[in-house]
Phi, psi and omega in degrees: 000149180285133180261124180248133176257156175299151182304315182297323180292321177297317179297319180295319179296318179296322179295317179295321178297316178298317181298316179297322179295318179298317180296317180298315179298314181298316180292327177293317179299323181292334182264352179287143176297138177085353178252108183257148175287156182293123179226145178294139182284125182251005182283128179245124181281123179257148179286133179294140180245123177277113184274333182196145176139189181299147180281343179221158183292338183275344181293144181248136178297137180097344178289163183301126178079002181247118179246145177232151176266142181237331176238136186218149177215142180230147178213153175259134178283115181299334181284334184236346185061028180246148185278152173232135181238134176241136179217151180255132183250168183282010169259016177064035176234145176257131183240155181229140174226141180245151174253128185258009182107336178236331181198171180264141180290165174294143180300130183248128180279128181275147178283097183251014176056032176077008181291144179249135176290145183292152180234135175251185182292344182254006177127188181290136178284159183278072187261033178212142179211146183231146175205161178237141177276180185296338178274355180092004177286136183270134178237141179226136168242149177207167180221151173256012182092350179241324181223162174248133184241152177230138170218157182217164181221127168255285173254336178213157180287138175282165173287134180305136180247128175284121184249351183195147174248126182286140187290335180233161180245334180274078185268142175248346177201154182193146176207138181248147175224131181236137179197169181240140178269188184294338179266009181066026175271138183274131178242139173237127172234133178216161174225150173217157181243124175214082189088296172235173180267147180230134180243125183234156179217147170206158176227156179252128177246189180297334181268359178119192182281134176278185180288153178272129183246128173279118184259355177174167172256113182181193185204173178054059185275162169223147188227141176216138175246129181262179186286346181272354180100001178277149175242132185244134180227135173234152179206169177253144175244118185276112179271333176202180181288346179277115182303338179293343181261010176278151179239146179259139179233157180221139178213149178218152174257126182283177185296343179273356179089018181256128176283129177271162184298146178293148181234000000 
């Protein structure tokens, strides 16, 4: 037999069904990729600050009295959460500027013993990197294309220490990366190109710098250190002149200091 409901009960049931459908649609939209819930925008546009370079747009790098920066590295001081920037200029000097929360310090020339960063046919190589340890001491590494040097500053800059000799001298590309792990141990990873690419790593402990390990053949590396003490490195391996034939690799050192196989 046909069951008939009162008109008011049918309307209430239909309203509840519509409400349930709206809730389902809304919850589905919130979980779909690319569909974000409405949130207040917290992005604040900051004014760009020129830390180094020509004073006017018409000035040309290399002209008398005009210096330009070509290699740059930035790091956040864990003790203050404020940035420090190091840059290499075309007068063969490395400079550093700090941000104190309100403004940038005057550019400070680092004691690099007259070393010049290497230059290739496409410009200055990225041969400088900066990082700060947990105590807020600033550390800088740089290279002249033949050796890698380290210096640090607590109250005054130390004398640069040669920590590594590069295996080849006819370099066409190079990049340095400096960082600290969870145990406050300093790690250096760098790559250089001389016919093929080479990726090397070493770390400094309380007893000094350990041996340098070649972790792969490649170029264009990126480095990350996580909170567990692991260090992660990725790089590209050039199989031919066609970038479509390049391959990406990844390798990591676990918290015990052992490099795992490349993937």
